[in-house]
Each structure stands twice: as structure tokens, then as C-alpha cells.
Short mmCIF file of N, CA and C in Angstrom, two decimals:
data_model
loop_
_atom_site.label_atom_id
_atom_site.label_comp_id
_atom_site.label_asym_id
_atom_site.label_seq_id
_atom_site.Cartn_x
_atom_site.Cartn_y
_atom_site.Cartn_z
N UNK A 1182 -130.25 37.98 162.93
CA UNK A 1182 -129.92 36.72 162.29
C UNK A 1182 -130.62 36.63 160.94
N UNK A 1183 -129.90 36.09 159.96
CA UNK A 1183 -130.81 36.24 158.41
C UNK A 1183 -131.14 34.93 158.39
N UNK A 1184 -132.25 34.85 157.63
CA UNK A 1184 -133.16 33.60 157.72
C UNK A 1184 -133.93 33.71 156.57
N UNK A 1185 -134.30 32.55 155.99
CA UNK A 1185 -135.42 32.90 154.45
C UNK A 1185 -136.02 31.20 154.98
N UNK A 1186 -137.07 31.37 155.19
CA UNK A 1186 -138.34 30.49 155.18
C UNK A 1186 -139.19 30.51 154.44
N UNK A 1187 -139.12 28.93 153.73
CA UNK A 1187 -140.31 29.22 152.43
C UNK A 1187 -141.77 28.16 153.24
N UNK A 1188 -142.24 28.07 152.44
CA UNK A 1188 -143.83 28.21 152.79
C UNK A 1188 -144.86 27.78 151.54
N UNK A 1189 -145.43 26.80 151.68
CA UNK A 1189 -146.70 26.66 150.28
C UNK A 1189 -146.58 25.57 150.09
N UNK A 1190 -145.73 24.94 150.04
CA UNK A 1190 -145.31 23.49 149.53
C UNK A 1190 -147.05 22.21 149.79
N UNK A 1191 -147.09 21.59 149.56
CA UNK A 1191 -147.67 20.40 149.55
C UNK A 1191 -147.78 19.37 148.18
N UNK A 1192 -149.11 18.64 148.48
CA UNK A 1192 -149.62 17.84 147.46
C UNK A 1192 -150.78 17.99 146.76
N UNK A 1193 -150.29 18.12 145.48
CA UNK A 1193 -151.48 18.91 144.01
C UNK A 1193 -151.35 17.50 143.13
N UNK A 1194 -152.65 17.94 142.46
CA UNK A 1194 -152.51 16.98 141.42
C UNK A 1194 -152.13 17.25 140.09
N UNK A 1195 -151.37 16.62 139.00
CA UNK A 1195 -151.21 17.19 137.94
C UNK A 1195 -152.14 18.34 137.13
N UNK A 1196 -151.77 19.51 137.31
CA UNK A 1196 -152.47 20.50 136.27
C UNK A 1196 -153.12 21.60 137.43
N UNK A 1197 -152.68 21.51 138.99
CA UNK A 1197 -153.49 22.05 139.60
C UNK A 1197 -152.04 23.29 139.63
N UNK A 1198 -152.30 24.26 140.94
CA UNK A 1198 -151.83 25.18 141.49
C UNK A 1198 -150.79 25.55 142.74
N UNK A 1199 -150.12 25.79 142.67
CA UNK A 1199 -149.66 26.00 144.59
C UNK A 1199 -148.70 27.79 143.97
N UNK A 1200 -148.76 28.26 145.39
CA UNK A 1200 -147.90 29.49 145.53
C UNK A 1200 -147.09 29.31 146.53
N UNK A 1201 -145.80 28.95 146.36
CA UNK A 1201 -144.88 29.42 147.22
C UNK A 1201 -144.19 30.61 147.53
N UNK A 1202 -143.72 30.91 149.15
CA UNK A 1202 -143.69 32.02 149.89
C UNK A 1202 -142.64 31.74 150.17
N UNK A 1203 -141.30 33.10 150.26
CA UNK A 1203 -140.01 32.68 150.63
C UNK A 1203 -140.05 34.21 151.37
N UNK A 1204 -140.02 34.17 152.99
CA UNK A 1204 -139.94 35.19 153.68
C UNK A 1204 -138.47 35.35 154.66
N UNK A 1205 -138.17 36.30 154.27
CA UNK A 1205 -137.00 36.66 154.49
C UNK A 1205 -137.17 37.64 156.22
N UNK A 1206 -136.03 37.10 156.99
CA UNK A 1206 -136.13 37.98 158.27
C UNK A 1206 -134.40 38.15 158.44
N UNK A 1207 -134.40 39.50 158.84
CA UNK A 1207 -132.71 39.60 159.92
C UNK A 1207 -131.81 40.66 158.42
N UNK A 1208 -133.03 40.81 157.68
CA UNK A 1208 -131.99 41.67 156.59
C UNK A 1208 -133.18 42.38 155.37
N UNK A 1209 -133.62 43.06 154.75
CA UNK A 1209 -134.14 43.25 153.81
C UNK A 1209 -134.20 43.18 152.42
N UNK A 1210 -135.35 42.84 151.57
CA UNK A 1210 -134.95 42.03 150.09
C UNK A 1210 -134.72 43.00 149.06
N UNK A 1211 -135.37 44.14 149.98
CA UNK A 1211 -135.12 44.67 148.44
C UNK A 1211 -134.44 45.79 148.01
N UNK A 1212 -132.99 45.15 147.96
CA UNK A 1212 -132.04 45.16 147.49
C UNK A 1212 -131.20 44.16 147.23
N UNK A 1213 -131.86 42.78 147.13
CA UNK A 1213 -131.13 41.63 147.00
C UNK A 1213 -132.13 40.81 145.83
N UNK A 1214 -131.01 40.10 144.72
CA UNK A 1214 -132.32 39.12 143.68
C UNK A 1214 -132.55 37.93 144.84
N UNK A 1215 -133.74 37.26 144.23
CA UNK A 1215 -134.02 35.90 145.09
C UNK A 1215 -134.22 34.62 144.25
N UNK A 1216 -133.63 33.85 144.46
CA UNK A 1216 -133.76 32.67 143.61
C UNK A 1216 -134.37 31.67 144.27
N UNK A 1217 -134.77 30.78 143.16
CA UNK A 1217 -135.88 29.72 142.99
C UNK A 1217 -134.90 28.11 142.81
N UNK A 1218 -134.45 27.32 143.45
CA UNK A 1218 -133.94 26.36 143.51
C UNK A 1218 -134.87 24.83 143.58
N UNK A 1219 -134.33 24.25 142.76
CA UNK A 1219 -135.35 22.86 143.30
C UNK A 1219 -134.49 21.23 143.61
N UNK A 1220 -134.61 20.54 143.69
CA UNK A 1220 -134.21 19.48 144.05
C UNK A 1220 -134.98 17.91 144.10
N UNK A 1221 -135.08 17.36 143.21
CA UNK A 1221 -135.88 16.38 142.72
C UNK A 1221 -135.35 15.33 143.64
N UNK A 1222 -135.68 13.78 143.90
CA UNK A 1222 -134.95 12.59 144.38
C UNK A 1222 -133.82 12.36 143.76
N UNK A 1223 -132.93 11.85 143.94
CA UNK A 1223 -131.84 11.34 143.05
C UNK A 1223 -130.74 11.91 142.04
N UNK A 1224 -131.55 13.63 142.19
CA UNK A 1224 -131.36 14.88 141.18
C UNK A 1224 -130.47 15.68 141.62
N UNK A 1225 -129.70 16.63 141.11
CA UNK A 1225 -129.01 18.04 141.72
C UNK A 1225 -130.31 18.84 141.49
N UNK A 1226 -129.66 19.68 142.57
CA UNK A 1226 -130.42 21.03 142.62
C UNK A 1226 -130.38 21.79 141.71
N UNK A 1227 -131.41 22.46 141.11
CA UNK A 1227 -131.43 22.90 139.77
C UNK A 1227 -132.17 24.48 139.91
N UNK A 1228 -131.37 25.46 139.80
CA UNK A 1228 -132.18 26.48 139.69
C UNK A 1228 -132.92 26.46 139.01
N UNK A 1229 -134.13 27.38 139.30
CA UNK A 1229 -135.28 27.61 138.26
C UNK A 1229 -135.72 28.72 138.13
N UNK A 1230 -135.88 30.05 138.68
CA UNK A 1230 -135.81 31.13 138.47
C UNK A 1230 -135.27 32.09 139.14
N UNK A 1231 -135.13 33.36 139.10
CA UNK A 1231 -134.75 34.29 139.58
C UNK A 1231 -134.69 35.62 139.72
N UNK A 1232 -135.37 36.81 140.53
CA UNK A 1232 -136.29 37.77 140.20
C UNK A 1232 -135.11 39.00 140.81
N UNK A 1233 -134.78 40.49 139.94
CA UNK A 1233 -134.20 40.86 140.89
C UNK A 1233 -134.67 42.39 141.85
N UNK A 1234 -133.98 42.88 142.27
CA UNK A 1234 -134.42 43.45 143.73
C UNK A 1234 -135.31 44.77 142.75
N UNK A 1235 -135.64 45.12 141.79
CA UNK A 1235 -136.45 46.03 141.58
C UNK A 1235 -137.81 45.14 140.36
N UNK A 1236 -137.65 44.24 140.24
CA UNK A 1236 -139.13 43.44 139.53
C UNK A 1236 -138.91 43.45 138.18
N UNK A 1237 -137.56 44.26 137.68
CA UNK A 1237 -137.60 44.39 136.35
C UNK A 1237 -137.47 43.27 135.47
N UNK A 1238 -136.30 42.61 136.09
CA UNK A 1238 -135.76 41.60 135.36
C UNK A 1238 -136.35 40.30 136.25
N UNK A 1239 -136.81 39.16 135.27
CA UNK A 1239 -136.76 38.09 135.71
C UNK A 1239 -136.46 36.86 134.51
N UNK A 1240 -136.09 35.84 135.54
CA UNK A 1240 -135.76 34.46 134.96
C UNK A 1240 -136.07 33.43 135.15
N UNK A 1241 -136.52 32.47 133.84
CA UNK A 1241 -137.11 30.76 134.35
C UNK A 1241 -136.16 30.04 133.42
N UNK A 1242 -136.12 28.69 133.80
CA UNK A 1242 -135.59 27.92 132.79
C UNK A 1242 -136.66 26.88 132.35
N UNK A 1243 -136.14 27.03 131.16
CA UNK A 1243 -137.55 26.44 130.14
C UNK A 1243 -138.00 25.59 130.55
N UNK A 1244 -138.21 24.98 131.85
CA UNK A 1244 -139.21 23.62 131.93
C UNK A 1244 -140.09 24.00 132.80
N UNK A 1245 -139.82 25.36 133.22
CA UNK A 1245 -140.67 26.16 133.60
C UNK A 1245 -141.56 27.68 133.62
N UNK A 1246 -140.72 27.62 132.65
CA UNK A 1246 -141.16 29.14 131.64
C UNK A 1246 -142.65 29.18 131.25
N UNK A 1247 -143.32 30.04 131.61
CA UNK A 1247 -145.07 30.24 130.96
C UNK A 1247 -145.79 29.62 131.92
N UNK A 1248 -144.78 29.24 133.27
CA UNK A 1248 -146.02 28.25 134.09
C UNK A 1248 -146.02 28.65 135.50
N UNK A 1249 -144.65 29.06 135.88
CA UNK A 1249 -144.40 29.86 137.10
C UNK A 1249 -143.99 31.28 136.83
N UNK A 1250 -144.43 31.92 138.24
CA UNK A 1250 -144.11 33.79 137.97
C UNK A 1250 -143.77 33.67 139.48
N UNK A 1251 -143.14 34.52 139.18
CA UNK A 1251 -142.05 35.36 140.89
C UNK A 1251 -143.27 36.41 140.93
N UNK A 1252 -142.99 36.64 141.92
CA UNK A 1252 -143.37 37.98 142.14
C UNK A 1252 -142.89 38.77 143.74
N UNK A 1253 -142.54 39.66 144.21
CA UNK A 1253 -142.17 40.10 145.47
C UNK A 1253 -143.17 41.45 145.74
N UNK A 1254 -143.19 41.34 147.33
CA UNK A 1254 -143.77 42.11 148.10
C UNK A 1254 -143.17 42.55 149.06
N UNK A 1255 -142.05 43.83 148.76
CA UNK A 1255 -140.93 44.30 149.91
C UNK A 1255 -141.78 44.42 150.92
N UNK A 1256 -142.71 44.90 151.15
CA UNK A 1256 -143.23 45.39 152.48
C UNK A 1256 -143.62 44.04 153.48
N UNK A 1257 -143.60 42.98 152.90
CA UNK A 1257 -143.91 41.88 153.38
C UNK A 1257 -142.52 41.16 153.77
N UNK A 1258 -141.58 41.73 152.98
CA UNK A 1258 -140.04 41.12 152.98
C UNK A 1258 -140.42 39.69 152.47
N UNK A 1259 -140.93 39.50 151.47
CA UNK A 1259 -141.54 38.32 150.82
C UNK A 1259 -141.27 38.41 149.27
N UNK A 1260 -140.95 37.30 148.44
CA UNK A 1260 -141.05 36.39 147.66
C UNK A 1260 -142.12 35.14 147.45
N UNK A 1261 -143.10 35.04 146.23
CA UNK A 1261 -143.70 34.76 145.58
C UNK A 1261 -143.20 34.05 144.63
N UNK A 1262 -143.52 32.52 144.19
CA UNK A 1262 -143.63 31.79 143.30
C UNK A 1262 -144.92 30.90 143.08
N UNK A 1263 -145.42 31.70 141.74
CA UNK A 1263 -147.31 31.20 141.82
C UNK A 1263 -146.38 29.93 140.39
N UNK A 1264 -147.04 28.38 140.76
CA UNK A 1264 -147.02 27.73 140.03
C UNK A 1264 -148.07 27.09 139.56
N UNK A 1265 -147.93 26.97 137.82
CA UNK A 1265 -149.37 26.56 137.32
C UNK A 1265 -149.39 24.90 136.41
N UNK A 1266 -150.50 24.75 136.13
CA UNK A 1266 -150.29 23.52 135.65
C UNK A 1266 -149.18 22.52 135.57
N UNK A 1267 -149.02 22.39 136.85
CA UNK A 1267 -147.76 21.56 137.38
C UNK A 1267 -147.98 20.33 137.08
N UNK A 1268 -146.68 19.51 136.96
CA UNK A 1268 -146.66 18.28 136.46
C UNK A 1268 -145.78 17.40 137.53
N UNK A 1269 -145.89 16.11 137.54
CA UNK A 1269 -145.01 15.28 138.27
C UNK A 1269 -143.98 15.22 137.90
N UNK A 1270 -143.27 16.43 137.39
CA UNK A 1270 -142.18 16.46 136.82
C UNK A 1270 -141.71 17.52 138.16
N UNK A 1271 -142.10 18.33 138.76
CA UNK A 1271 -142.67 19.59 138.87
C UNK A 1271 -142.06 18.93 140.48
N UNK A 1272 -142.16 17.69 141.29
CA UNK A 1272 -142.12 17.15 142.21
C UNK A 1272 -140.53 17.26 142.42
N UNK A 1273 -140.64 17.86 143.97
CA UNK A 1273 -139.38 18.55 144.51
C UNK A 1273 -139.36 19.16 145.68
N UNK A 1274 -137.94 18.88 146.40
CA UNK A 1274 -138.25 20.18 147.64
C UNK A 1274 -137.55 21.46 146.99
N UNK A 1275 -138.11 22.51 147.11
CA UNK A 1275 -137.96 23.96 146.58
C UNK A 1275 -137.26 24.74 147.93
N UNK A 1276 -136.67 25.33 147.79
CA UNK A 1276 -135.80 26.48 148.33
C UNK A 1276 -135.34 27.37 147.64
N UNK A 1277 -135.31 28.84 148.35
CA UNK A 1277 -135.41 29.57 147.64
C UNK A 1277 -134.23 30.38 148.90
N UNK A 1278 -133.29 31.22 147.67
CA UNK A 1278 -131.85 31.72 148.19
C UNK A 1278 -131.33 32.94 147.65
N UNK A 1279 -130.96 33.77 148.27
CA UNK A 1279 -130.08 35.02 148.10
C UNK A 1279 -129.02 35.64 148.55
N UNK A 1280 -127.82 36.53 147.81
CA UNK A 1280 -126.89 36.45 148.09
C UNK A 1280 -126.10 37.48 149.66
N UNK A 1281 -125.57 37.43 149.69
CA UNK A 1281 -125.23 38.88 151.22
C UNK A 1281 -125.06 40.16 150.63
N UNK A 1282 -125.21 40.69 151.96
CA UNK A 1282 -124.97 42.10 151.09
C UNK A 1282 -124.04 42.88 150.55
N UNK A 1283 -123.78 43.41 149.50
CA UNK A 1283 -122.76 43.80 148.26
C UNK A 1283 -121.94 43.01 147.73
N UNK A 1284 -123.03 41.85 147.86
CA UNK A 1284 -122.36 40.75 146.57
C UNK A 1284 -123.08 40.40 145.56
N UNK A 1285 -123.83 41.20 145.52
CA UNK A 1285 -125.48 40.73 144.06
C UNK A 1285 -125.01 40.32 143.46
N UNK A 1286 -126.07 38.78 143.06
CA UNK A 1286 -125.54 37.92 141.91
C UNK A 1286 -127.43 37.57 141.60
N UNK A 1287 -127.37 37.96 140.59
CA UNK A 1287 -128.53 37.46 139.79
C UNK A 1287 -128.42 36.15 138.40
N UNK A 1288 -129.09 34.78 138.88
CA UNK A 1288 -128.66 33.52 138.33
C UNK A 1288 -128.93 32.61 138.69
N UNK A 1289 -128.47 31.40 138.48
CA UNK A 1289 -128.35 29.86 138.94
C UNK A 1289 -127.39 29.15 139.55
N UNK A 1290 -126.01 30.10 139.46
CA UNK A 1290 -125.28 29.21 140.73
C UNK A 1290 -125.22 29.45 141.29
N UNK A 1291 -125.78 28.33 142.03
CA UNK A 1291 -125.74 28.16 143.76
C UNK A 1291 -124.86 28.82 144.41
N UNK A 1292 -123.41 28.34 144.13
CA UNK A 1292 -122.47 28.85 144.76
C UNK A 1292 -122.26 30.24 144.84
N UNK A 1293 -123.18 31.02 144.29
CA UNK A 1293 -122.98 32.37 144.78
C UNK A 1293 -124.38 32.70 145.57
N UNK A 1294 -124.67 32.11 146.03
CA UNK A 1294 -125.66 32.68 146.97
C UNK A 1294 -125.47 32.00 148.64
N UNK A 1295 -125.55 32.80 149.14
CA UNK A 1295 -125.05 32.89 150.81
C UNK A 1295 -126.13 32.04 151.73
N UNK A 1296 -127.15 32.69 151.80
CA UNK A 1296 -128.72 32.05 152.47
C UNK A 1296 -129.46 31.37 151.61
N UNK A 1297 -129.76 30.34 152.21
CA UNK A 1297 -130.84 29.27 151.86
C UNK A 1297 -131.90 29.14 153.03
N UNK A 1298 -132.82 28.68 152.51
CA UNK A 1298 -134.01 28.41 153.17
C UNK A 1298 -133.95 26.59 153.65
N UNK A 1299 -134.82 26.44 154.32
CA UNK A 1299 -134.64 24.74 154.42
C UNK A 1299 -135.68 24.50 153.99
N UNK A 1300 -136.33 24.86 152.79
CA UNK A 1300 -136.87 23.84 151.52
C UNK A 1300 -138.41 23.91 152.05
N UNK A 1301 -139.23 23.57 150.89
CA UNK A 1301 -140.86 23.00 151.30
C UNK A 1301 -141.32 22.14 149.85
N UNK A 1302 -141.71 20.99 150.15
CA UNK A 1302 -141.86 19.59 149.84
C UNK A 1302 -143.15 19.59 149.21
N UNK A 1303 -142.65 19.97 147.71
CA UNK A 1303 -144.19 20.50 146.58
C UNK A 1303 -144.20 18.93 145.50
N UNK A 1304 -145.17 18.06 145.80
CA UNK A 1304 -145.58 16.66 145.59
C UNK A 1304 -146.77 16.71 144.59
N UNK A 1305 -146.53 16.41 143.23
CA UNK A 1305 -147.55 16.54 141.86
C UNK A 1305 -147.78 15.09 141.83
N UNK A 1306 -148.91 14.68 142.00
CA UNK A 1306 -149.47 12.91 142.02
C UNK A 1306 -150.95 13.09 141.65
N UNK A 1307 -151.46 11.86 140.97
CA UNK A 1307 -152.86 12.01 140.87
C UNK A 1307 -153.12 10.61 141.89
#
């Protein structure tokens, strides 16, 4: 069964740290990109980055560029998102998604990615 469970989420205060973990079971990552999705209150879901299956290439969108990094650990069948000086802007449930196999899509729409995770609830408040 394929499954991606993320992991890290909580409550930071503006300017602090969190690393989120998106672990993948029932299939292996690496050969698949993994994306970074978020979802604010009231908001669409908004990709935010996206790393692909050999580390070469990656992607943020500028409201998060210079502040978060992907990073993956095949042997862990894991995905990495270290976030830094986060802002209450920054406040969101995050999920993180990739596509099936021999359909690689490296990007932001959603609609091409197959598995989702059910989210972890990353809260920037002072």
C-alpha cells in the first residue's frame, strides 16, 4: 500500500526553526520528485517546493526561497524540509506529494500528483 506521512509540524515562534519529514512506505522515492504543498485557512493549497529523484534539481517559490531546503535520504525513503526564519505567514498544514510510477512530474500542480500525505499543522505565533 503507498503511503507518505509527514512529520515535524508544530508551534514556533516567528524567526525560529522546524524540519519537516515526509516518509514514504509501499513504493520507493528514489525515482520519484516530491513536493512540498501548503494550505493556509481560508487559502488554496499552494505548492512550495519541489526536489527531484536524483537531488539535482530543486524548487521554491519566492516566499520561500533562501529560507527552506529539501533535502532527501533514499535509504530512509524520506524527504526533508528544514524551515528557517519562519513567519506567521509561514502558518499552514503542509503535505507533501508524489506522482505514480512512470508518470514523473516535477512542479506545482497538484493535479498531477497521485499520493498525498494527510498534512502536519506547522503554527508561527509569538
Amino acid at each position: 500500500q503507498v503511503q507518505l506521512v509527514e512529520s515535524g509540524g508544530g508551534l514556533v515562534h516567528p524567526g525560529g526553526s522546524l524540519t519537516l519529514s515526509c516518509t514514504a512506505s509501499g513504493f520507493s522515492l528514489n525515482s520519484h520528485a516530491i513536493a512540498w504543498f501548503r494550505q493556509a485557512p481560508g487559502k488554496e493549497r499552494e505548492g512550495i517546493s519541489c526536489i527531484s529523484p536524483d537531488e539535482i534539481s530543486t524548487i521554491y517559490v519566492n516566499a520561500v526561497k533562501d529560507r527552506f531546503t529539501l533535502s532527501r535520504d533514499d535509504a530512509k525513503n524520506t524527504v526533508y524540509l528544514e524551515m528557517n526564519s519562519l513567519k506567521p505567514e509561514d502558518t499552514a498544514v503542509y503535505y507533501c506529494a508524489t506522482h505514480r510510477s512512470g508518470h514523473y512530474y516535477f512542479g506545482f500542480q497538484a493535479e498531477s500528483f497521485d499520493y498525498w500525505g494527510q498534512g502536519t499543522q506547522v503554527t508561527v505565533s509569538s
